[in-house]
Amino acid sequence: MAVEDNNLQVLNALDLAKTQLYHFTAIVIAGMGFFTDAYDLFSISLVTKLLGRLYYTKPELLKPGTLPPTVSASVTGVALVGTLAGQLFFGWLGDKMGRKTVYGMTLIIMVLCSVASGLSFGSTPKGVMATLCFFRFWLGFGIGGDYPLSATIMSEYANKKTRGAFIAAVFAMQGFGILFSGIIALIVSAGFDHAYNVPSFQENPALSTVPQADYIWRIILMFGALPAGLTYYWRMKMPETARYTALVAKDAKRAAQDMGRVLQVEIDPEDAKIEQMSRDETNKFGLFSWEFVRRHGLHLFGTTSTWFLLDIAFYSQNLFQKDVFSAIGWIPPAKTMNAVQEVYKIARAQTLIALLSTVPGYWFTVAFIDIVGRFAIQLMGFFFMTVFMFAIAIPYDHWTKKDNHIGFVAMYALTFFFANFGPNATTFVVPAEIFPARLRSTCHGISAAAGKAGAIVGAYGFLYAAQSKDPTKTDAGYPAGIGIKNSLIALGAINALGMVCTFCVPESKGKSLEEASQETIPGES
């Protein structure tokens, strides 16, 4: 157990610091990265229907064009694959080169690839989609780096009393990014609809999609570069975290100077203690060692398994989202709208869900995580996700009847409220607290990458699984599946398994990072 007085003075100063301006500055700087991440990842779902109309409408068919299954999976999924790769690579690099250095790289990639996505070119539909997929992979690669680095930086800057709330607040900016993507899409589509007042598809298929609508998806995707670009200067002004400088780089003098300037206090560099630490063998074990397995193997299993299972459920929401939105009339049948109106209606639905369910859930976690703890919130979240998923799944036919639509929407909203006031936030927070400083970014990256693997399973595996058992009733281009009801029952079981795996994750509330990660400092008992 760590004895506070024997810890490095610079780390004690950070742990016991009163909440002040630099904490909120760090939340905004790191949080704007997550705002951008969410904008970039979720804005594509606003424009996929438009891409189908623009590039895949066939005059002989009596319905608007849609992206073929393989193209749709590639356009929306390639960024998730890039994110997974970026989480592993930049997580490792953050422990090798330092948090701040790598933090700037990820932002530059995000800005450049956001702009490039909107400039995707090609003389054929396949060419445009291939170019878009290329740039969205590298956009995802940059986004991936933001996960371990933002979490690690915030955890290493925070005091131990409110650390959970600060890391959760960074992650909660994701909700505002989703909201902002919907608002931008609403503004852009409303402007184009006003400028080009064209008939619906059923009135005139040829005129329902104006060529100028091609600008809409490009503008929406390129807007993601703006928030990332605005925070670059401030990211570069942030000093390296004291825990990296002192515990990994072994530069006690610089750590004391940097944090002394931030906290506006005099801090003893304690060179002798750092020198003693550099000779101490107890903290030199690597990721692929038996000592790591002994100390943290169960913890890493806990953080990876829970994030993997959570993201399967979280990203599979598309299974019944279209049923929810159609049931309450938020999204009318495609043929009753022109291409621009469809973008507007989809954006409105996403914005309302973000306002009513997503954003409040994130901020409930911020408010309660340092009061009730990470473990309790994660367990409760998985429990209620299981309950509401089964409550939707088992009587699924009942909810699809017209008189029961309000209950259907309430169950849907509550499922994702408890994902956000639950494991969607805690799976991000905990890996930034329970691993040693020299492996913290790497282990967070591994945990986050497991989550993205779950997202890929949820978004695409279940998209195919949820198709009707009757081959004549499947979506265009899809084979028969197990049906929505059986898919939702499977997702309920996955949430229940997430609850079980939560017992492998330790509680880190109120502990210093060194105590939570069992990282011994010379002189501790």
Coordinates of C-alpha atoms in Angstrom, one line a residue:
M1 CA 0.0 0.0 0.0
A2 CA 1.4 3.4 -0.9
V3 CA 2.2 5.8 2.0
E4 CA 1.4 9.2 0.8
D5 CA 4.3 11.0 2.4
N6 CA 6.8 8.7 0.7
N7 CA 5.5 9.4 -2.7
L8 CA 7.3 11.9 -5.0
Q9 CA 6.4 15.4 -3.9
V10 CA 5.4 16.4 -7.5
L11 CA 2.9 13.5 -7.6
N12 CA 1.6 14.3 -4.1
A13 CA 1.1 17.9 -5.2
L14 CA -1.0 16.7 -8.2
D15 CA -3.0 14.2 -6.1
L16 CA -3.9 16.8 -3.5
A17 CA -4.3 19.9 -5.7
K18 CA -7.5 21.8 -5.4
T19 CA -9.7 21.8 -8.5
Q20 CA -8.6 24.9 -10.4
L21 CA -8.4 26.5 -13.8
Y22 CA -5.8 24.2 -15.3
H23 CA -8.0 21.2 -14.6
F24 CA -10.8 22.7 -16.7
T25 CA -8.4 23.8 -19.4
A26 CA -7.1 20.2 -19.7
I27 CA -10.7 18.9 -19.9
V28 CA -11.5 21.3 -22.7
I29 CA -8.3 20.6 -24.7
A30 CA -8.6 16.8 -24.3
G31 CA -12.4 16.9 -24.6
M32 CA -12.4 18.8 -27.9
G33 CA -10.4 15.8 -29.3
F34 CA -13.3 13.5 -28.3
F35 CA -15.8 16.0 -29.6
T36 CA -14.1 15.8 -33.0
D37 CA -13.8 12.0 -32.7
A38 CA -17.5 11.6 -32.2
Y39 CA -18.3 14.1 -34.9
D40 CA -16.2 12.2 -37.4
L41 CA -17.3 8.7 -36.5
F42 CA -21.1 9.4 -36.3
S43 CA -21.5 12.0 -39.1
I44 CA -21.1 9.3 -41.7
S45 CA -24.3 7.7 -40.6
L46 CA -26.1 11.0 -41.5
V47 CA -25.1 10.9 -45.1
T48 CA -25.0 7.2 -46.2
K49 CA -28.6 7.3 -47.4
L50 CA -27.7 10.4 -49.5
L51 CA -24.6 8.6 -50.9
G52 CA -26.9 5.8 -52.0
R53 CA -29.3 8.2 -53.8
L54 CA -26.5 10.1 -55.4
Y55 CA -24.4 7.2 -56.7
Y56 CA -26.6 4.1 -56.8
T57 CA -30.0 5.2 -57.9
K58 CA -31.2 3.1 -60.9
P59 CA -34.0 4.7 -62.9
E60 CA -35.7 1.4 -63.7
L61 CA -36.2 0.6 -60.0
L62 CA -39.2 2.2 -58.3
K63 CA -37.4 3.1 -55.0
P64 CA -34.4 5.4 -54.1
G65 CA -30.9 4.1 -54.5
T66 CA -29.1 2.6 -51.5
L67 CA -25.5 1.6 -51.0
P68 CA -24.9 -2.1 -51.7
P69 CA -24.2 -4.0 -48.4
T70 CA -20.4 -4.4 -49.0
V71 CA -20.1 -0.7 -49.9
S72 CA -22.2 0.4 -46.9
A73 CA -20.1 -1.8 -44.6
S74 CA -16.9 -0.4 -46.0
V75 CA -17.9 3.3 -45.9
T76 CA -19.2 3.2 -42.3
G77 CA -16.9 0.5 -41.0
V78 CA -13.5 1.4 -42.4
A79 CA -13.1 4.2 -39.8
L80 CA -13.7 1.8 -37.0
V81 CA -10.9 -0.5 -38.4
G82 CA -8.6 2.5 -38.6
T83 CA -9.5 3.5 -35.0
L84 CA -8.6 0.1 -33.7
A85 CA -5.2 0.2 -35.4
G86 CA -4.6 3.7 -34.2
Q87 CA -5.5 2.8 -30.6
L88 CA -2.9 0.1 -30.5
F89 CA -0.2 2.0 -32.3
F90 CA -0.5 5.4 -30.6
G91 CA -1.2 3.8 -27.2
W92 CA 2.2 2.1 -27.5
L93 CA 3.9 5.2 -28.9
G94 CA 2.5 7.4 -26.1
D95 CA 4.4 5.3 -23.6
K96 CA 7.6 5.4 -25.7
M97 CA 7.7 9.0 -26.9
G98 CA 5.6 10.8 -24.3
R99 CA 1.9 11.8 -24.3
K100 CA 2.3 15.4 -25.5
T101 CA 4.5 14.6 -28.6
V102 CA 2.1 11.9 -29.9
Y103 CA -1.0 14.0 -29.0
G104 CA -0.1 16.6 -31.7
M105 CA 0.5 13.9 -34.4
T106 CA -3.0 12.5 -33.9
L107 CA -4.6 15.9 -34.3
I108 CA -2.8 16.7 -37.5
I109 CA -3.9 13.4 -39.0
M110 CA -7.5 14.1 -38.0
V111 CA -7.6 17.6 -39.5
L112 CA -6.0 16.5 -42.8
C113 CA -8.2 13.4 -43.2
S114 CA -11.4 15.2 -42.3
V115 CA -10.8 17.7 -45.2
A116 CA -9.6 14.9 -47.5
S117 CA -12.7 12.8 -46.8
G118 CA -14.9 15.7 -48.1
L119 CA -12.7 16.0 -51.2
S120 CA -13.0 12.4 -52.2
F121 CA -12.8 12.1 -56.0
G122 CA -13.4 9.6 -58.7
S123 CA -15.0 9.3 -62.2
T124 CA -17.2 6.3 -61.1
P125 CA -19.3 5.7 -57.9
K126 CA -16.8 2.9 -57.0
G127 CA -13.9 5.3 -57.4
V128 CA -15.5 8.0 -55.1
M129 CA -16.4 5.4 -52.4
A130 CA -12.9 3.8 -52.6
T131 CA -11.2 7.3 -52.1
L132 CA -13.6 8.1 -49.3
C133 CA -12.8 4.7 -47.6
F134 CA -9.1 5.4 -47.9
F135 CA -9.2 8.7 -46.2
R136 CA -11.7 7.5 -43.5
F137 CA -9.4 4.7 -42.6
W138 CA -6.6 7.2 -41.9
L139 CA -9.1 9.5 -40.2
G140 CA -10.0 6.6 -37.9
F141 CA -6.2 5.9 -37.3
G142 CA -5.8 9.5 -35.9
I143 CA -9.0 9.2 -33.9
G144 CA -7.7 5.9 -32.4
G145 CA -4.7 7.7 -30.9
D146 CA -7.0 10.2 -29.1
Y147 CA -8.5 7.5 -26.9
P148 CA -5.4 6.3 -24.9
L149 CA -3.7 9.7 -25.0
S150 CA -6.7 11.8 -23.8
A151 CA -7.5 9.4 -21.1
T152 CA -3.9 9.1 -19.9
I153 CA -3.2 12.8 -20.0
M154 CA -6.3 13.6 -18.0
S155 CA -5.7 10.9 -15.4
E156 CA -2.2 12.1 -14.9
Y157 CA -3.2 15.8 -14.6
A158 CA -6.1 15.2 -12.3
N159 CA -6.2 15.2 -8.5
K160 CA -7.3 11.9 -6.9
K161 CA -10.5 13.2 -5.4
T162 CA -12.2 14.2 -8.7
R163 CA -10.1 12.3 -11.2
G164 CA -13.0 10.0 -12.3
A165 CA -15.2 13.0 -13.0
F166 CA -12.5 14.8 -15.0
I167 CA -11.7 11.7 -17.2
A168 CA -15.5 11.1 -17.7
A169 CA -16.0 14.7 -18.6
V170 CA -13.4 14.3 -21.4
F171 CA -15.3 11.3 -22.7
A172 CA -18.7 13.1 -22.3
M173 CA -17.7 15.6 -24.9
Q174 CA -18.4 12.7 -27.3
G175 CA -22.1 13.4 -26.7
F176 CA -21.7 17.0 -27.7
G177 CA -19.8 15.8 -30.8
I178 CA -22.7 13.6 -31.8
L179 CA -25.1 16.5 -31.1
F180 CA -23.0 18.9 -33.2
S181 CA -22.9 16.6 -36.2
G182 CA -26.7 16.4 -36.2
I183 CA -27.0 20.2 -35.9
I184 CA -24.5 20.8 -38.7
A185 CA -26.4 18.3 -40.9
L186 CA -29.7 20.0 -40.1
I187 CA -28.3 23.5 -41.0
V188 CA -26.7 22.3 -44.3
S189 CA -29.6 20.2 -45.5
A190 CA -32.2 22.9 -44.6
G191 CA -30.2 25.5 -46.6
F192 CA -29.9 23.2 -49.6
D193 CA -33.6 22.2 -49.4
H194 CA -34.6 25.9 -49.3
A195 CA -32.3 26.7 -52.3
Y196 CA -33.4 23.7 -54.4
N197 CA -37.1 23.1 -53.8
V198 CA -37.5 19.8 -55.6
P199 CA -40.2 17.1 -55.6
S200 CA -40.1 13.9 -53.6
F201 CA -39.0 10.6 -55.1
Q202 CA -42.5 9.3 -55.7
E203 CA -43.5 12.6 -57.4
N204 CA -40.5 12.7 -59.7
P205 CA -37.6 10.2 -59.2
A206 CA -35.3 11.9 -61.7
L207 CA -35.6 15.4 -60.1
S208 CA -35.7 14.3 -56.5
T209 CA -31.9 14.3 -56.2
V210 CA -30.3 17.5 -57.4
P211 CA -26.6 17.2 -58.5
Q212 CA -25.7 20.0 -56.0
A213 CA -26.7 17.6 -53.2
D214 CA -23.2 16.1 -53.7
Y215 CA -21.9 19.1 -51.8
I216 CA -23.9 18.3 -48.7
W217 CA -22.1 15.1 -47.5
R218 CA -18.7 16.7 -48.4
I219 CA -19.5 19.9 -46.3
I220 CA -20.7 17.8 -43.3
L221 CA -17.6 15.5 -43.3
M222 CA -15.2 18.4 -43.7
F223 CA -16.6 20.3 -40.8
G224 CA -14.9 17.8 -38.5
A225 CA -11.6 19.5 -39.2
L226 CA -12.7 22.7 -37.5
P227 CA -12.8 21.8 -33.8
A228 CA -9.7 19.7 -34.1
G229 CA -7.8 22.5 -35.8
L230 CA -8.9 25.1 -33.2
T231 CA -7.4 23.1 -30.3
Y232 CA -4.0 22.3 -31.9
Y233 CA -2.3 25.4 -30.5
W234 CA -3.5 24.7 -27.0
R235 CA -2.5 21.0 -27.2
M236 CA 1.1 22.0 -28.1
K237 CA 1.2 24.5 -25.1
M238 CA 0.4 21.8 -22.6
P239 CA 3.4 20.6 -20.7
E240 CA 4.2 16.8 -20.6
T241 CA 2.5 15.1 -17.7
A242 CA 4.6 14.9 -14.6
R243 CA 4.0 11.2 -14.2
Y244 CA 5.5 10.5 -17.6
T245 CA 8.4 12.9 -17.1
A246 CA 9.2 11.7 -13.6
L247 CA 8.3 8.0 -13.6
V248 CA 9.0 7.0 -17.3
A249 CA 11.5 9.6 -18.6
K250 CA 13.2 9.9 -15.1
D251 CA 13.6 13.7 -15.4
A252 CA 12.7 14.9 -11.9
K253 CA 13.8 18.4 -12.4
R254 CA 11.6 19.0 -15.5
A255 CA 8.6 17.4 -13.9
A256 CA 9.0 19.6 -10.8
Q257 CA 9.4 22.7 -13.0
D258 CA 6.4 21.9 -15.3
M259 CA 4.0 21.2 -12.5
G260 CA 5.3 23.9 -10.3
R261 CA 4.5 26.4 -13.1
V262 CA 1.0 24.8 -13.6
L263 CA 0.2 24.6 -9.8
Q264 CA 2.0 27.8 -9.0
V265 CA 3.9 26.3 -6.1
E266 CA 7.6 25.4 -5.4
I267 CA 8.2 21.7 -5.8
D268 CA 11.4 19.8 -4.7
P269 CA 12.7 17.8 -7.8
E270 CA 13.9 15.0 -5.4
D271 CA 16.6 13.9 -7.8
A272 CA 17.9 11.3 -5.3
K273 CA 14.6 9.5 -5.2
I274 CA 14.3 9.4 -9.0
E275 CA 17.9 8.1 -9.2
Q276 CA 16.9 5.4 -6.7
M277 CA 13.8 4.6 -8.7
S278 CA 15.9 4.2 -11.9
R279 CA 18.0 1.5 -10.2
D280 CA 14.9 -0.3 -8.7
E281 CA 14.1 -3.5 -10.5
T282 CA 10.6 -4.0 -9.1
N283 CA 9.0 -1.7 -11.7
K284 CA 10.8 -2.7 -14.8
F285 CA 8.6 -5.6 -15.9
G286 CA 7.3 -5.4 -19.4
L287 CA 3.9 -6.0 -20.9
F288 CA 4.8 -9.5 -22.1
S289 CA 6.1 -10.7 -18.7
W290 CA 4.9 -13.1 -16.1
E291 CA 5.1 -10.3 -13.5
F292 CA 2.6 -8.2 -15.6
V293 CA 0.3 -11.2 -15.9
R294 CA 0.5 -11.8 -12.1
R295 CA -0.1 -8.1 -11.2
H296 CA -2.4 -6.9 -14.0
G297 CA -3.4 -9.9 -16.2
L298 CA -6.9 -10.2 -14.6
H299 CA -7.3 -6.4 -14.8
L300 CA -6.4 -6.2 -18.5
F301 CA -8.9 -9.1 -19.2
G302 CA -11.5 -7.2 -17.3
T303 CA -11.0 -3.9 -19.1
T304 CA -10.8 -5.5 -22.6
S305 CA -13.7 -7.9 -22.2
T306 CA -16.1 -5.4 -20.7
W307 CA -15.3 -2.8 -23.4
F308 CA -15.6 -5.5 -26.1
L309 CA -19.0 -6.6 -24.9
L310 CA -20.3 -3.1 -24.3
D311 CA -19.4 -1.9 -27.8
I312 CA -21.2 -5.0 -29.4
A313 CA -24.4 -3.8 -27.8
F314 CA -23.7 -0.1 -28.2
Y315 CA -22.9 -0.1 -31.9
S316 CA -25.7 -2.6 -32.7
Q317 CA -28.3 0.1 -32.0
N318 CA -28.8 0.4 -35.8
L319 CA -30.6 -2.9 -35.7
F320 CA -33.8 -1.4 -34.4
Q321 CA -33.1 2.4 -34.7
K322 CA -34.9 2.5 -38.1
D323 CA -37.9 0.7 -36.5
V324 CA -38.0 3.2 -33.7
F325 CA -37.7 6.3 -35.9
S326 CA -40.2 5.0 -38.4
A327 CA -42.6 4.0 -35.7
I328 CA -42.9 7.5 -34.3
G329 CA -42.8 9.2 -37.7
W330 CA -39.4 10.9 -37.3
I331 CA -38.3 9.3 -40.5
P332 CA -41.0 8.7 -43.1
P333 CA -40.7 6.2 -46.0
A334 CA -37.8 7.2 -48.3
K335 CA -39.9 7.5 -51.4
T336 CA -42.0 10.3 -49.8
M337 CA -39.0 12.6 -49.5
N338 CA -36.4 14.1 -51.8
A339 CA -32.7 13.3 -51.1
V340 CA -32.1 16.5 -49.1
Q341 CA -35.2 16.1 -47.0
E342 CA -34.0 12.6 -46.0
V343 CA -30.7 14.0 -44.7
Y344 CA -32.7 16.5 -42.7
K345 CA -35.0 13.9 -41.1
I346 CA -32.2 11.5 -40.2
A347 CA -30.2 14.4 -38.7
R348 CA -33.2 15.6 -36.7
A349 CA -33.8 12.0 -35.3
Q350 CA -30.1 11.7 -34.3
T351 CA -30.1 15.1 -32.7
L352 CA -33.2 14.4 -30.6
I353 CA -31.8 11.0 -29.4
A354 CA -28.6 12.7 -28.4
L355 CA -30.4 15.4 -26.5
L356 CA -32.9 13.1 -24.7
S357 CA -30.6 10.1 -24.0
T358 CA -27.0 10.2 -25.0
V359 CA -25.8 13.5 -23.5
P360 CA -27.7 13.2 -20.2
G361 CA -26.3 9.7 -19.6
Y362 CA -22.7 10.9 -20.0
W363 CA -23.1 13.7 -17.5
F364 CA -24.9 11.5 -14.9
T365 CA -21.6 9.5 -14.9
V366 CA -19.6 12.7 -14.5
A367 CA -21.7 13.7 -11.5
F368 CA -21.7 10.3 -9.7
I369 CA -18.5 8.5 -10.6
D370 CA -16.4 9.8 -7.7
I371 CA -19.3 9.4 -5.3
V372 CA -20.5 5.8 -6.0
G373 CA -17.4 4.6 -7.8
R374 CA -16.6 3.1 -11.2
F375 CA -17.5 -0.5 -10.3
A376 CA -21.0 0.3 -9.1
I377 CA -21.8 2.5 -12.1
Q378 CA -20.5 -0.1 -14.6
L379 CA -22.4 -3.0 -12.9
M380 CA -25.6 -1.0 -12.7
G381 CA -25.3 0.1 -16.3
F382 CA -24.8 -3.4 -17.6
F383 CA -27.7 -4.6 -15.4
F384 CA -30.2 -2.1 -16.8
M385 CA -29.0 -2.5 -20.4
T386 CA -29.7 -6.3 -19.9
V387 CA -33.2 -5.6 -18.4
F388 CA -34.2 -3.1 -21.1
M389 CA -32.8 -5.1 -24.0
F390 CA -34.7 -8.2 -22.9
A391 CA -37.8 -6.0 -22.3
I392 CA -37.6 -4.9 -25.9
A393 CA -36.6 -8.3 -27.3
I394 CA -39.0 -10.8 -25.7
P395 CA -42.2 -9.0 -26.5
Y396 CA -40.8 -7.4 -29.7
D397 CA -43.9 -8.0 -31.8
H398 CA -45.9 -6.2 -29.1
W399 CA -43.7 -3.0 -29.3
T400 CA -44.0 -2.8 -33.1
K401 CA -47.8 -2.4 -32.9
K402 CA -48.9 1.2 -33.4
D403 CA -50.5 1.7 -30.0
N404 CA -47.2 0.7 -28.2
H405 CA -44.8 3.0 -30.0
I406 CA -44.2 5.3 -27.0
G407 CA -43.2 2.4 -24.8
F408 CA -40.9 1.2 -27.6
V409 CA -39.1 4.6 -27.8
A410 CA -38.9 4.8 -24.0
M411 CA -37.2 1.4 -23.8
Y412 CA -34.8 2.3 -26.6
A413 CA -33.8 5.6 -24.9
L414 CA -33.3 4.0 -21.5
T415 CA -31.1 1.2 -22.9
F416 CA -28.7 3.9 -24.2
F417 CA -29.1 6.2 -21.3
F418 CA -27.7 3.4 -19.1
A419 CA -25.0 2.5 -21.6
N420 CA -23.7 6.1 -21.1
F421 CA -24.5 6.3 -17.4
G422 CA -22.7 3.0 -17.1
P423 CA -20.1 1.0 -19.0
N424 CA -19.7 3.3 -22.1
A425 CA -18.1 5.9 -19.7
T426 CA -16.4 3.6 -17.1
T427 CA -14.7 1.4 -19.6
F428 CA -12.9 4.6 -20.8
V429 CA -12.0 5.8 -17.3
V430 CA -10.7 2.7 -15.5
P431 CA -7.9 1.6 -17.9
A432 CA -6.3 5.1 -17.5
E433 CA -6.0 4.5 -13.7
I434 CA -5.1 0.9 -12.9
F435 CA -1.9 0.3 -15.0
P436 CA 1.7 1.5 -14.3
A437 CA 2.7 4.9 -15.9
R438 CA 5.1 3.3 -18.3
L439 CA 2.4 0.9 -19.6
R440 CA -0.7 3.1 -19.0
S441 CA -1.2 4.4 -22.5
T442 CA -0.4 1.0 -24.1
C443 CA -2.9 -0.9 -21.9
H444 CA -5.6 1.8 -22.4
G445 CA -5.0 1.4 -26.2
I446 CA -5.4 -2.4 -26.0
S447 CA -8.6 -2.0 -24.0
A448 CA -10.0 0.6 -26.4
A449 CA -9.0 -1.6 -29.4
A450 CA -10.9 -4.5 -27.9
G451 CA -13.9 -2.1 -27.7
K452 CA -13.6 -1.2 -31.4
A453 CA -13.4 -5.0 -32.3
G454 CA -16.7 -5.2 -30.4
A455 CA -18.0 -2.2 -32.4
I456 CA -17.2 -4.0 -35.7
V457 CA -19.0 -7.1 -34.5
G458 CA -22.0 -5.1 -33.3
A459 CA -22.3 -2.9 -36.3
Y460 CA -21.8 -5.5 -39.0
G461 CA -22.1 -9.0 -37.6
F462 CA -25.5 -8.2 -36.1
L463 CA -26.5 -6.2 -39.1
Y464 CA -26.4 -9.5 -41.1
A465 CA -27.7 -11.6 -38.2
A466 CA -30.8 -9.4 -37.7
Q467 CA -32.0 -10.0 -41.3
S468 CA -35.3 -11.8 -41.5
K469 CA -35.3 -15.6 -41.6
D470 CA -37.4 -15.4 -44.7
P471 CA -35.0 -14.7 -47.7
T472 CA -37.7 -12.8 -49.5
K473 CA -38.0 -10.2 -46.6
T474 CA -34.3 -9.3 -46.2
D475 CA -32.8 -5.9 -47.0
A476 CA -31.5 -5.6 -50.6
G477 CA -28.3 -7.7 -51.0
Y478 CA -28.4 -9.4 -47.6
P479 CA -28.7 -13.1 -46.9
A480 CA -31.3 -14.5 -44.5
G481 CA -30.4 -14.1 -40.8
I482 CA -31.8 -15.0 -37.4
G483 CA -34.3 -12.1 -37.2
I484 CA -34.3 -8.9 -35.1
K485 CA -36.0 -10.6 -32.1
N486 CA -33.4 -13.3 -31.7
S487 CA -30.6 -10.8 -32.3
L488 CA -31.9 -8.6 -29.5
I489 CA -32.1 -11.6 -27.1
A490 CA -28.5 -12.4 -28.0
L491 CA -27.5 -8.8 -27.2
G492 CA -29.3 -9.0 -23.9
A493 CA -27.2 -12.1 -23.1
I494 CA -24.0 -10.2 -24.1
N495 CA -24.9 -7.4 -21.7
A496 CA -25.4 -9.9 -18.9
L497 CA -21.9 -11.4 -19.7
G498 CA -20.5 -7.8 -19.4
M499 CA -22.0 -7.7 -15.9
V500 CA -20.1 -10.9 -15.0
C501 CA -16.8 -9.6 -16.5
T502 CA -17.1 -6.4 -14.5
F503 CA -16.0 -8.4 -11.4
C504 CA -12.5 -8.6 -12.9
V505 CA -12.2 -4.8 -12.8
P506 CA -10.8 -3.2 -9.6
E507 CA -12.2 -0.1 -8.0
S508 CA -9.9 2.9 -8.2
K509 CA -12.1 5.6 -6.6
G510 CA -10.2 7.8 -4.2
K511 CA -6.8 6.2 -4.8
S512 CA -3.7 7.8 -6.2
L513 CA -2.6 6.5 -9.6
E514 CA 0.4 4.8 -8.0
E515 CA -1.8 3.1 -5.4
A516 CA -4.4 2.0 -8.0
S517 CA -1.7 0.6 -10.3
Q518 CA 0.4 -1.0 -7.5
E519 CA 3.4 1.0 -8.7
T520 CA 5.9 1.1 -5.9
I521 CA 7.9 4.2 -5.2
P522 CA 11.2 3.7 -3.2
G523 CA 10.7 4.2 0.5
E524 CA 7.1 3.0 0.4
S525 CA 5.8 0.3 2.6

